mmCIF file of C-alpha atoms in Angstrom:
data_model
loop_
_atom_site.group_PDB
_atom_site.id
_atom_site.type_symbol
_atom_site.label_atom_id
_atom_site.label_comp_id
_atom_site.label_asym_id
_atom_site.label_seq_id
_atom_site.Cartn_x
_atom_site.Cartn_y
_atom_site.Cartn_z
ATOM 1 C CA UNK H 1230 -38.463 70.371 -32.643
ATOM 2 C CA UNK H 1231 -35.653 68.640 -30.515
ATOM 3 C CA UNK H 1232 -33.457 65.906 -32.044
ATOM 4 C CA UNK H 1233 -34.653 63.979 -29.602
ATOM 5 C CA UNK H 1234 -38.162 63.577 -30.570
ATOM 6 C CA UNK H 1235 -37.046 61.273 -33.561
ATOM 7 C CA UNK H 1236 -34.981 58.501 -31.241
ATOM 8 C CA UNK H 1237 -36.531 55.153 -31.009
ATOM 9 C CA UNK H 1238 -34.924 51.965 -28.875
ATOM 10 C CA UNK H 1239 -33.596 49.842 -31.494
ATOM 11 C CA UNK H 1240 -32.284 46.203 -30.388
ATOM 12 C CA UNK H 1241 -28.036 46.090 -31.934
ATOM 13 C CA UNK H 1242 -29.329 42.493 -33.364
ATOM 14 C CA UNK H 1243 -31.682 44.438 -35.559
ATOM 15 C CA UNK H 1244 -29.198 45.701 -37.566
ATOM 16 C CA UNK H 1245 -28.889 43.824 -40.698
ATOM 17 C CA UNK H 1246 -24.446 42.552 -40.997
ATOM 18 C CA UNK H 1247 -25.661 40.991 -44.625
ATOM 19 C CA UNK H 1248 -27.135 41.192 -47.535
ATOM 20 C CA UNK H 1249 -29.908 38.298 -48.434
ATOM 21 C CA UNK H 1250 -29.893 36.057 -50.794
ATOM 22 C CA UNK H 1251 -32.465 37.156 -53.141
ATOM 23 C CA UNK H 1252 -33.003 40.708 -52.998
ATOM 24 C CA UNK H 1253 -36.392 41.100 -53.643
ATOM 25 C CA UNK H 1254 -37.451 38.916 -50.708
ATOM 26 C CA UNK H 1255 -36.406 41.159 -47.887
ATOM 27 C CA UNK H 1256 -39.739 42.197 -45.693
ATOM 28 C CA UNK H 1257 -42.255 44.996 -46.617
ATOM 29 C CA UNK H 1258 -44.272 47.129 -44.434
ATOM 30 C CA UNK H 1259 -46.844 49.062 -46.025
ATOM 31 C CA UNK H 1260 -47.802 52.181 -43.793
ATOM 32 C CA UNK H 1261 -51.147 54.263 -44.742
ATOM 33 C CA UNK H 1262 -49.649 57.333 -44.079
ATOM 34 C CA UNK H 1263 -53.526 58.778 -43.281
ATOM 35 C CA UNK H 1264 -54.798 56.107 -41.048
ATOM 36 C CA UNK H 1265 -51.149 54.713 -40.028
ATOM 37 C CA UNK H 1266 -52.262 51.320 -40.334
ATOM 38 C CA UNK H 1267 -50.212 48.633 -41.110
ATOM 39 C CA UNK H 1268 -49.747 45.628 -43.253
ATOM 40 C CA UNK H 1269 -47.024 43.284 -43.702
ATOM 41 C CA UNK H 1270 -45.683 41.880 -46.825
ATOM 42 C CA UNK H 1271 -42.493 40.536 -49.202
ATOM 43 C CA UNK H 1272 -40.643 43.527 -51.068
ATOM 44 C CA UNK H 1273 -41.627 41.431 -54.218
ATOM 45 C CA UNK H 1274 -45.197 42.413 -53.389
ATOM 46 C CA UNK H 1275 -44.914 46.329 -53.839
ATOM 47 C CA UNK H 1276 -46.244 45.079 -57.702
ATOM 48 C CA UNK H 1277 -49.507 44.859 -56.083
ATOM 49 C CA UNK H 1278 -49.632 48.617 -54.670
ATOM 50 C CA UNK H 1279 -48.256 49.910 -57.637
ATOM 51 C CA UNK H 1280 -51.075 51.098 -60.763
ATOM 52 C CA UNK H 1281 -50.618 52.131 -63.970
ATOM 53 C CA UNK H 1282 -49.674 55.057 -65.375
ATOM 54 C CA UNK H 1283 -47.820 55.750 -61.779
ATOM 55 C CA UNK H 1284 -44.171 56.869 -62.453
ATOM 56 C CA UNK H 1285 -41.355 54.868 -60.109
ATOM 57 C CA UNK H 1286 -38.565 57.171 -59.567
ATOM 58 C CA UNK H 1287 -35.059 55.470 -59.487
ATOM 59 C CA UNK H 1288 -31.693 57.036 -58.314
ATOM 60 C CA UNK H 1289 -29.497 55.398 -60.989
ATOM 61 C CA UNK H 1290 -25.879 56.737 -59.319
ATOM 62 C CA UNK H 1291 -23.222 53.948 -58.786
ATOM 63 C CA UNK H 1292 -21.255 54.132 -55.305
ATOM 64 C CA UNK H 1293 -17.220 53.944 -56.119
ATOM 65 C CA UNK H 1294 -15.071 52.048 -54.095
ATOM 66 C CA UNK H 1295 -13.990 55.476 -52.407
ATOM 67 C CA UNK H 1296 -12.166 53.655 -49.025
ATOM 68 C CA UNK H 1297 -8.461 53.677 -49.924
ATOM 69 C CA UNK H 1298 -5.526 52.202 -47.259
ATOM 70 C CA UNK H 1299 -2.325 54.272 -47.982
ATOM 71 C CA UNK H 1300 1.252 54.972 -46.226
ATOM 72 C CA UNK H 1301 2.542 58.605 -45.708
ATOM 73 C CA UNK H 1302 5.419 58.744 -47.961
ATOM 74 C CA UNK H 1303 8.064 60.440 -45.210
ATOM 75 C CA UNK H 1304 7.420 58.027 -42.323
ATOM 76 C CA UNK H 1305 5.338 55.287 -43.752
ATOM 77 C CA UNK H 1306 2.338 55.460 -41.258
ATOM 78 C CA UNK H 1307 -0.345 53.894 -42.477
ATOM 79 C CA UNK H 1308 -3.370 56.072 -43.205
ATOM 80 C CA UNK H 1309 -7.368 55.844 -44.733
ATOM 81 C CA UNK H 1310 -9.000 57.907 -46.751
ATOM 82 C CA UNK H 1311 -12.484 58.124 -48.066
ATOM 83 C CA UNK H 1312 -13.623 60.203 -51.559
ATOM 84 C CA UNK H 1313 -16.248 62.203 -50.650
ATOM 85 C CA UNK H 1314 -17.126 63.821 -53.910
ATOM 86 C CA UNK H 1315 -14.566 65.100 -57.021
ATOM 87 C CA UNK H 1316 -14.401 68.399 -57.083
ATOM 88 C CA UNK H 1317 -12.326 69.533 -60.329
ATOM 89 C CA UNK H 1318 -10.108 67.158 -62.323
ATOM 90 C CA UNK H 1319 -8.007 65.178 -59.833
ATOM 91 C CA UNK H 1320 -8.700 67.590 -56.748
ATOM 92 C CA UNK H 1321 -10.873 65.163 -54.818
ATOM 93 C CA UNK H 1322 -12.491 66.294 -51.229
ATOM 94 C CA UNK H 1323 -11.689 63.167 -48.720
ATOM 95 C CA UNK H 1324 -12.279 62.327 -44.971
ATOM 96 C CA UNK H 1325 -8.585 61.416 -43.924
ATOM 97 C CA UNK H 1326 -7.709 59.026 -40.803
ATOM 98 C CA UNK H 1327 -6.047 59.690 -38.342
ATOM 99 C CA UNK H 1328 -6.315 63.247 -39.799
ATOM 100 C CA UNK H 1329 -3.657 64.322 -37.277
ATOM 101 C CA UNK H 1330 -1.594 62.468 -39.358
ATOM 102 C CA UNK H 1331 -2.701 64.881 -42.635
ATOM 103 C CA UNK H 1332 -1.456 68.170 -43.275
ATOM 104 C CA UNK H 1333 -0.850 70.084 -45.873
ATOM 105 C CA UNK H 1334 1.763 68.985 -47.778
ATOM 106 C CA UNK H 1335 2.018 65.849 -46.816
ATOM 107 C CA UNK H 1336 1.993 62.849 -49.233
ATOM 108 C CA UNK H 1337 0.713 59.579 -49.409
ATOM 109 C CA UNK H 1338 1.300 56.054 -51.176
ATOM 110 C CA UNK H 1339 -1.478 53.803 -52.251
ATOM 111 C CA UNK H 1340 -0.448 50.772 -53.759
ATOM 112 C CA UNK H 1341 2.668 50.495 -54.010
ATOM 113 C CA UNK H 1342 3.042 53.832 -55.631
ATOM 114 C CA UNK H 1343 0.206 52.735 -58.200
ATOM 115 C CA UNK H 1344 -1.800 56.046 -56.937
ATOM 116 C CA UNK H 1345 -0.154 58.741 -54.863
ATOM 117 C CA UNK H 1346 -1.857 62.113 -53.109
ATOM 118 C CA UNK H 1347 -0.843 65.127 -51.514
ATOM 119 C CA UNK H 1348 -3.054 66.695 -49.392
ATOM 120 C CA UNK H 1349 -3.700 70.411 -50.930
ATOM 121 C CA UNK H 1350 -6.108 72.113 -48.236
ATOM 122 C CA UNK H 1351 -8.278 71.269 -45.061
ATOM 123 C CA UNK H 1352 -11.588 72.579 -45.479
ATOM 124 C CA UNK H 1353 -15.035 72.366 -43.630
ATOM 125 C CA UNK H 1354 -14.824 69.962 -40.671
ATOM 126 C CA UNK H 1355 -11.569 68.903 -40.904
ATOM 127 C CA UNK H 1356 -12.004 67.278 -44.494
ATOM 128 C CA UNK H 1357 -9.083 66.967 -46.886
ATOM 129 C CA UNK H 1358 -8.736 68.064 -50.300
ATOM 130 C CA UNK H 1359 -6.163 65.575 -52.015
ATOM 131 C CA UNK H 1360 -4.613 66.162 -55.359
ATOM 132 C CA UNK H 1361 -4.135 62.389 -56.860
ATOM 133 C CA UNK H 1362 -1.839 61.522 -59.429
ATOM 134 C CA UNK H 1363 -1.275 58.478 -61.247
ATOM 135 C CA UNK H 1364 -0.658 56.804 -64.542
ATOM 136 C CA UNK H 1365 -3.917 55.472 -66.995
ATOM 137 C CA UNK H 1366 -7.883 55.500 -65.988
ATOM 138 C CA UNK H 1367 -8.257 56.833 -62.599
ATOM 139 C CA UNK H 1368 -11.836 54.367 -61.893
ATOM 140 C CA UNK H 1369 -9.607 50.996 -63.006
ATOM 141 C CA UNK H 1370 -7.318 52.236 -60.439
ATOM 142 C CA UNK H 1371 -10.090 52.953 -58.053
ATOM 143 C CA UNK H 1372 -11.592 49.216 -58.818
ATOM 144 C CA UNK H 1373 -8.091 47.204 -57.379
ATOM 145 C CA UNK H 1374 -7.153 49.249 -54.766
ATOM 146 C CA UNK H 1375 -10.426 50.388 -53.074
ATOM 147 C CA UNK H 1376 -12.772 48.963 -51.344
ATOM 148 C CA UNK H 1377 -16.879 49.576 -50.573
ATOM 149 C CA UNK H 1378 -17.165 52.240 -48.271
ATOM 150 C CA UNK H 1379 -19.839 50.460 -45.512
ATOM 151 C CA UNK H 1380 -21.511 52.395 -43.615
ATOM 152 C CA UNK H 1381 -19.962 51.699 -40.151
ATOM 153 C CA UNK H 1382 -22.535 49.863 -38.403
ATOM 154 C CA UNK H 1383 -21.709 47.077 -40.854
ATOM 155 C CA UNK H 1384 -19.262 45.119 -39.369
ATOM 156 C CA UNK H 1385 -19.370 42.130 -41.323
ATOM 157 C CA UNK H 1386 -17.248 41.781 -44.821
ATOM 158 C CA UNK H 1387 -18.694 42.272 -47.805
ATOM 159 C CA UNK H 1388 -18.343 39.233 -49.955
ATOM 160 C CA UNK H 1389 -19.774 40.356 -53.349
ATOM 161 C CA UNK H 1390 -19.418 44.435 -53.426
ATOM 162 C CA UNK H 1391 -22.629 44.814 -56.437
ATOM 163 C CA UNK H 1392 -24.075 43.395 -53.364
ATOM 164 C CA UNK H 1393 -23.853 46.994 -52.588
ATOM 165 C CA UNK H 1394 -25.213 48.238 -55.558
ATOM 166 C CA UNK H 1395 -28.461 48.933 -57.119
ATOM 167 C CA UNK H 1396 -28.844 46.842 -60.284
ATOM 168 C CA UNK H 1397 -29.717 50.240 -62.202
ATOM 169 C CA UNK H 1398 -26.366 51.792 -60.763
ATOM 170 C CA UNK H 1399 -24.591 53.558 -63.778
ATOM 171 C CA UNK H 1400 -23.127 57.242 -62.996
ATOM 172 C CA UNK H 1401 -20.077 56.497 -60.539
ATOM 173 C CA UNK H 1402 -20.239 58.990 -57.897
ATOM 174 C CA UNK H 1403 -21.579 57.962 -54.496
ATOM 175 C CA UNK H 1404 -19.820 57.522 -51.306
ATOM 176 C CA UNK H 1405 -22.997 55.063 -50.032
ATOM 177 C CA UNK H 1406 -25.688 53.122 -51.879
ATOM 178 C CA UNK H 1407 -28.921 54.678 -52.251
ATOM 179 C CA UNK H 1408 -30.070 51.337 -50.263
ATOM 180 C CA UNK H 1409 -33.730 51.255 -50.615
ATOM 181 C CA UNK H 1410 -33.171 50.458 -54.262
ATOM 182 C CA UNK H 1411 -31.303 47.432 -53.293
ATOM 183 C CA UNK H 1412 -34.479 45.337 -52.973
ATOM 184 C CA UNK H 1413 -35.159 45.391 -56.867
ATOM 185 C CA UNK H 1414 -33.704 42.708 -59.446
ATOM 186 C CA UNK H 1415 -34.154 42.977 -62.863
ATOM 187 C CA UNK H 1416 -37.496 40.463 -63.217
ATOM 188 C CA UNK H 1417 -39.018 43.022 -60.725
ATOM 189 C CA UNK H 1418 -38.475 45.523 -62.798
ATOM 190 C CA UNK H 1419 -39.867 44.108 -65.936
ATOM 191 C CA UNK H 1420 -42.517 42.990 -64.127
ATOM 192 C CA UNK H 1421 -43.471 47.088 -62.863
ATOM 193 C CA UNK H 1422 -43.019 48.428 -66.315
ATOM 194 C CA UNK H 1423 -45.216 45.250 -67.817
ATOM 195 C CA UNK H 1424 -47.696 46.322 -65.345
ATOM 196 C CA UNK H 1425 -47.391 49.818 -67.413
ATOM 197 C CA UNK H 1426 -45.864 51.778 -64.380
ATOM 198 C CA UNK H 1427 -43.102 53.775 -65.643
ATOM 199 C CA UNK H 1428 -39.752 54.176 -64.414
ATOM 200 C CA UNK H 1429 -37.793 56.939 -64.363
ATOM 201 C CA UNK H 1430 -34.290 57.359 -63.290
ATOM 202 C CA UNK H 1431 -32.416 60.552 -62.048
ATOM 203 C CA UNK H 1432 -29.645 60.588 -60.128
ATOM 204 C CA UNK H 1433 -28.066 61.872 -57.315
ATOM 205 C CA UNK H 1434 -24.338 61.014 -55.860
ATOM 206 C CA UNK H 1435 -24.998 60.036 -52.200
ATOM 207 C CA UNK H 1436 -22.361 61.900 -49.788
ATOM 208 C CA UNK H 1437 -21.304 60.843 -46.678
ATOM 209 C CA UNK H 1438 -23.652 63.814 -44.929
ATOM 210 C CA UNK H 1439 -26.200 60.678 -45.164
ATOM 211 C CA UNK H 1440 -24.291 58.622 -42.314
ATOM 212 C CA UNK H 1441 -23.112 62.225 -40.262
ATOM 213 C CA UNK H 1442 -24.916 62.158 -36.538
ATOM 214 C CA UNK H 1443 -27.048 64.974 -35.970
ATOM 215 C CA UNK H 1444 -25.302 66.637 -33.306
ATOM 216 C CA UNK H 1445 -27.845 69.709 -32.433
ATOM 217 C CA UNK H 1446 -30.685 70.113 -29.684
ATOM 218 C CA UNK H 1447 -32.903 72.188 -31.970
ATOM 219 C CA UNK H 1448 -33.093 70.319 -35.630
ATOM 220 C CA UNK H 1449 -33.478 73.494 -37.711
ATOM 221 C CA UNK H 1450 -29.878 74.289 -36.627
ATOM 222 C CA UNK H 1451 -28.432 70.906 -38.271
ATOM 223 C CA UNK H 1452 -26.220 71.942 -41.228
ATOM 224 C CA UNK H 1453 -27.091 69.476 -44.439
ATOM 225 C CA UNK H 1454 -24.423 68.347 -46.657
ATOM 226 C CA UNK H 1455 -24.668 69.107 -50.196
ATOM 227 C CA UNK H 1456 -25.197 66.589 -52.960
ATOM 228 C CA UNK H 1457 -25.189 66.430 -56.615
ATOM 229 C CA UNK H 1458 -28.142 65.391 -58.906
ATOM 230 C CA UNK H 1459 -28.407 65.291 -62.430
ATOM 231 C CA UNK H 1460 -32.729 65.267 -63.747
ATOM 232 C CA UNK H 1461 -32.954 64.556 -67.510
ATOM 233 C CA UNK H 1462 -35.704 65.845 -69.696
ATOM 234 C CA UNK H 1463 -36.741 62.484 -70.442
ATOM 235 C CA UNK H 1464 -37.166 61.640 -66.710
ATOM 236 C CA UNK H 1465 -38.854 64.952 -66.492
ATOM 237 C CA UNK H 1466 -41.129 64.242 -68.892
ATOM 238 C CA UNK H 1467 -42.389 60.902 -67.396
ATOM 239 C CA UNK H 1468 -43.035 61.883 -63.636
ATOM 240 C CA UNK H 1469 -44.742 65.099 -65.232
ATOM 241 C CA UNK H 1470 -47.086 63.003 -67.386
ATOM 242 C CA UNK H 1471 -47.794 61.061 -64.249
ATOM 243 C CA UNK H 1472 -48.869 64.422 -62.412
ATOM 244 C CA UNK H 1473 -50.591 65.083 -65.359
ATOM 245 C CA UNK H 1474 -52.873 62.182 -65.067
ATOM 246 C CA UNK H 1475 -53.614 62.314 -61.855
ATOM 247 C CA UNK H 1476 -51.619 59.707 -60.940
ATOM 248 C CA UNK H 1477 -48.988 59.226 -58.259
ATOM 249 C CA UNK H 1478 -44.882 59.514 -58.234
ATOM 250 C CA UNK H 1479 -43.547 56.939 -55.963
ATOM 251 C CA UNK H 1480 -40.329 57.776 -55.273
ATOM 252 C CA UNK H 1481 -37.709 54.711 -54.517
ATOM 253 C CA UNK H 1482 -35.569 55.792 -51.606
ATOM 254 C CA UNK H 1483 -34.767 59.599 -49.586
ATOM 255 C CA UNK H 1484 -31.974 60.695 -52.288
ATOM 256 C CA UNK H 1485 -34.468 60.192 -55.081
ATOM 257 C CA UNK H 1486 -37.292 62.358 -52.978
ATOM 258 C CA UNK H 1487 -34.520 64.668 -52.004
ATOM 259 C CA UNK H 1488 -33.872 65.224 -55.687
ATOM 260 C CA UNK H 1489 -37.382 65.357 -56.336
ATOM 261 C CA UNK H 1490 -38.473 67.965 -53.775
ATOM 262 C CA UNK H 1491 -35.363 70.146 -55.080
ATOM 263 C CA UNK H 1492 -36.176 70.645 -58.639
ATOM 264 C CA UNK H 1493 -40.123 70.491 -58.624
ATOM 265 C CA UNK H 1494 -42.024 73.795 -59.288
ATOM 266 C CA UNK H 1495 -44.565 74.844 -56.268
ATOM 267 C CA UNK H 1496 -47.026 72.653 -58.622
ATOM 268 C CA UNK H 1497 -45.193 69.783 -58.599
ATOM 269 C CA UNK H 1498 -44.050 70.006 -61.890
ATOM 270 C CA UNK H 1499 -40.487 68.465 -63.009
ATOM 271 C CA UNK H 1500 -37.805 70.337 -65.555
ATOM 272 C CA UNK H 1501 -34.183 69.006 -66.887
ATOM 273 C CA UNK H 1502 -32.195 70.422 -63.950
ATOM 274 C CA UNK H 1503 -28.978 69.462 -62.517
ATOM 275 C CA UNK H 1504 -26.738 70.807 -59.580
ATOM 276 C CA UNK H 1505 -26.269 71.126 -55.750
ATOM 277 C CA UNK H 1506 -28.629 70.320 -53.510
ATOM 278 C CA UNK H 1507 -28.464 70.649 -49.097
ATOM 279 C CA UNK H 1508 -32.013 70.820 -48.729
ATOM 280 C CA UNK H 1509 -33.503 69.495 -45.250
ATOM 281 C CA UNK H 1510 -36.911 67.872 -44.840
ATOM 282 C CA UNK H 1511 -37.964 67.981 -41.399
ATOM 283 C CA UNK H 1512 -41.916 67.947 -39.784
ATOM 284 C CA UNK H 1513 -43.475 70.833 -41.376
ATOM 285 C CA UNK H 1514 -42.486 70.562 -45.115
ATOM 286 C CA UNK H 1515 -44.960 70.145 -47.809
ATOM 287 C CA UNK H 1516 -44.033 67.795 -50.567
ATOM 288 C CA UNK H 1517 -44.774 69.392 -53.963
ATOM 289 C CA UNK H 1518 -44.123 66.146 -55.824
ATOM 290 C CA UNK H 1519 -43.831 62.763 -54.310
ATOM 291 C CA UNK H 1520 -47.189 60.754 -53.496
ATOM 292 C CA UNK H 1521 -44.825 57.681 -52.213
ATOM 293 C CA UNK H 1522 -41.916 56.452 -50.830
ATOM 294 C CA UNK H 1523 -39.988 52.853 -50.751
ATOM 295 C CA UNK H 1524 -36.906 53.546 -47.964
ATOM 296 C CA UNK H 1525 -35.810 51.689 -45.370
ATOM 297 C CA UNK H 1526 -35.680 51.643 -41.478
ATOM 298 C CA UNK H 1527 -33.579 54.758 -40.507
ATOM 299 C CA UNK H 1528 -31.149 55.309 -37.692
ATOM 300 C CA UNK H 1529 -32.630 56.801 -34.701
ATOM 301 C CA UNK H 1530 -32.427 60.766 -34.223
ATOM 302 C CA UNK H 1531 -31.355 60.531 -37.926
ATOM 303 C CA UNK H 1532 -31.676 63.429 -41.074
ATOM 304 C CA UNK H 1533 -33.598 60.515 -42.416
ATOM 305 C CA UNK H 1534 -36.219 59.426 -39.292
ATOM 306 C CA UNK H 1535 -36.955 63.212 -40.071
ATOM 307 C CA UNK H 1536 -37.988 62.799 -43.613
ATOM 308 C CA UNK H 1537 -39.576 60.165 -43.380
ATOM 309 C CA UNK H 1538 -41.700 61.650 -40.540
ATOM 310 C CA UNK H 1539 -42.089 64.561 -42.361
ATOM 311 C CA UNK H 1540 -43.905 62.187 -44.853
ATOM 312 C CA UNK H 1541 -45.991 60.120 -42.755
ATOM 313 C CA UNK H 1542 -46.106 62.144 -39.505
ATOM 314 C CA UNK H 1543 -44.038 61.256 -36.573
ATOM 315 C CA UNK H 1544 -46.254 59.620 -35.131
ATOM 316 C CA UNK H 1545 -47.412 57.444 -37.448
ATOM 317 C CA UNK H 1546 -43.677 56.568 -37.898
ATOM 318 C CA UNK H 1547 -42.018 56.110 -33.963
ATOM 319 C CA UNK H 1548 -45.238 53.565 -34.371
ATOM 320 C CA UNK H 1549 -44.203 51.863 -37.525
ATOM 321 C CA UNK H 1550 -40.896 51.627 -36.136
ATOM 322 C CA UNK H 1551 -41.982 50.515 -32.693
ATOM 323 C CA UNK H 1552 -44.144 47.503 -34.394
ATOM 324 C CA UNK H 1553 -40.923 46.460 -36.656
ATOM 325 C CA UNK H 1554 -39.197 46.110 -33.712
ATOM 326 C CA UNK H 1555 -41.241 43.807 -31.789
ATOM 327 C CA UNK H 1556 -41.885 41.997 -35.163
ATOM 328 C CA UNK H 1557 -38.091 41.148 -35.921
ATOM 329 C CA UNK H 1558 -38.039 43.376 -39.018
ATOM 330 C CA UNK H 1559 -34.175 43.798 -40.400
ATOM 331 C CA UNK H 1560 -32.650 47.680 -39.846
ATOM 332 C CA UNK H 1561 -30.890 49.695 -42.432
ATOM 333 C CA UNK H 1562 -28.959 49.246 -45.445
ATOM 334 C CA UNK H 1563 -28.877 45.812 -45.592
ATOM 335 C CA UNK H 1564 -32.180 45.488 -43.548
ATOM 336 C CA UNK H 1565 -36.087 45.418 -45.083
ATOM 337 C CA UNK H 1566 -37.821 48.052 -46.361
ATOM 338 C CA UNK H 1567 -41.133 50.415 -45.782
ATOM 339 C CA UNK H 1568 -43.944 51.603 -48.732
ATOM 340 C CA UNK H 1569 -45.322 54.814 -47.478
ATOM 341 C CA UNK H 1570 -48.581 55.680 -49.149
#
């Protein structure tokens, strides 16, 4: 399969600069991932397709303000640097810029000398590992000086940065919002588990291989970025009941089915697990444990079209995407979102 079979024309006034108003009242298209028919609805309305005894899987990480403005302590040029992921105490791995500018050895200022770094190594691609060191709690330093790291087809400022969180987030970790999980507020929620769906959560720390082009012909040669996730026993417990029954897993975004798909057994079956995962669903994977997925509209030729069509069938999806085009529908992580049943 070519990377090219997953690109789709997608109008640049499509993609979605802000955030609405009321999350829950972004646009829903339902997709019958058999028949590929199509209905449209309000996100509020994925209460209806929801039964219970089903078990809605939540990715409960919290994305850190990881984009940090700096000076390089000898000359005072101004440099950026995004946290990718921690790696061991204050050794963080980063993507520097302009990394021309970011050897090894050199150090920079961040706030006024509130933070400083030295840059220790440069590792796969060019990355940075910086060694930070500063004086009290490294996240209330993180929380003045940094800001939301938006993806970068988001021009627009962000005026209220939970905005760009879930309102389950907890673990701090994640470079970028698991963003099909924006679309729930708290009365949703309650309203799923009333319904007696249950809700697990399990998280894993979005990296920034989400965004990263895919820059081969032939897709199996695309190199995925590895992830953490953390799967309790208690959330193991719950999606395995569901399987149990007979009933589905409905998995809320393509972090929480890449977690999913990572720990379940060849019968589908959960366990407390936590660790690494790079795994890489393409056309041609069988799903051991999801039944259904809430995402969003992906970027063309993207890691993500792939899943999704992996899912659904690409077919069924370039269609799906085709129709949301020519009916307005708002693209990625601020945009509407897709049930896949």
């Amino acid at each position: 399969m070519k990377t090219s079979d997953f690109y789709y024309d997608l109008p640049q006034e499509l993609i979605a600069q802000d955030p609405l108003p009321d999350r829950s009242s972004s646009r829903l298209m339902v997709l019958d991932r058999q028949t590929g028919q199509i209905q449209h609805r309000i996100f509020r309305d994925v209460l209806e397709y929801l039964d219970p005894g089903d078990c809605l899987v939540i990715n409960d990480t919290r994305v850190i303000p990881a984009r940090l403005y700096g000076v390089k302590e000898e000359t005072g040029a101004g440099i950026e640097v995004l946290l990718l992921r921690r790696l061991q105490g204050d050794v963080w791995e980063t993507l520097v810029k302009p990394g021309r500018k970011a050897r090894k050895g050199v150090r920079i200022d961040f706030g006024d000398g509130l933070l400083k770094g030295e840059v220790v190594d440069v590792v796969d691609e060019g990355n940075r590992l910086i060694h930070f060191e500063y004086e009290g709690i490294f996240e209330e330093i993180l929380d003045q000086l940094g800001e939301m790291p938006l993806p970068p087809y988001i021009k627009h400022k962000l005026k209220d940065k939970n905005r760009y969180q879930t309102v389950y987030a907890v673990h701090d970790g994640s470079a970028a919002a698991p963003t099909a999980g924006l679309h729930f507020t708290p009365e949703l929620l309650r309203q799923i588990e009333d319904k007696g769906v249950q809700i697990a959560r399990i998280t894993l720390h979005v990296g920034l291989g989400t965004f990263r082009p895919v820059k081969v012909d032939n897709i199996q040669d695309h190199h995925m970025h590895s992830e953490y996730y953390q799967v309790s026993q208690e959330a193991a417990d719950k999606i395995n009941a569901a399987k149990a029954a007979g009933r589905r897993v409905v998995a809320v975004g393509t972090t929480s089915t890449r977690t999913l798909e990572s720990v379940a057994g060849e019968d589908g079956m959960m366990k407390a697990a936590g660790g690494w995962t790079s795994i890489f669903i393409y056309p041609g994977y069988r799903f051991k444990c999801v039944d259904a997925l809430i995402t969003n509209f992906h970027l063309p030729e993207s890691t993500l079209v792939m899943l999704v069509s992996a899912f659904a069938g690409r077919e069924h999806i370039l269609n799906a995407y085709r129709i949301a085009v020519e009916n307005r529908y708002r693209f990625f992580s601020f945009g509407d979102a897709m049930l896949i049943q």
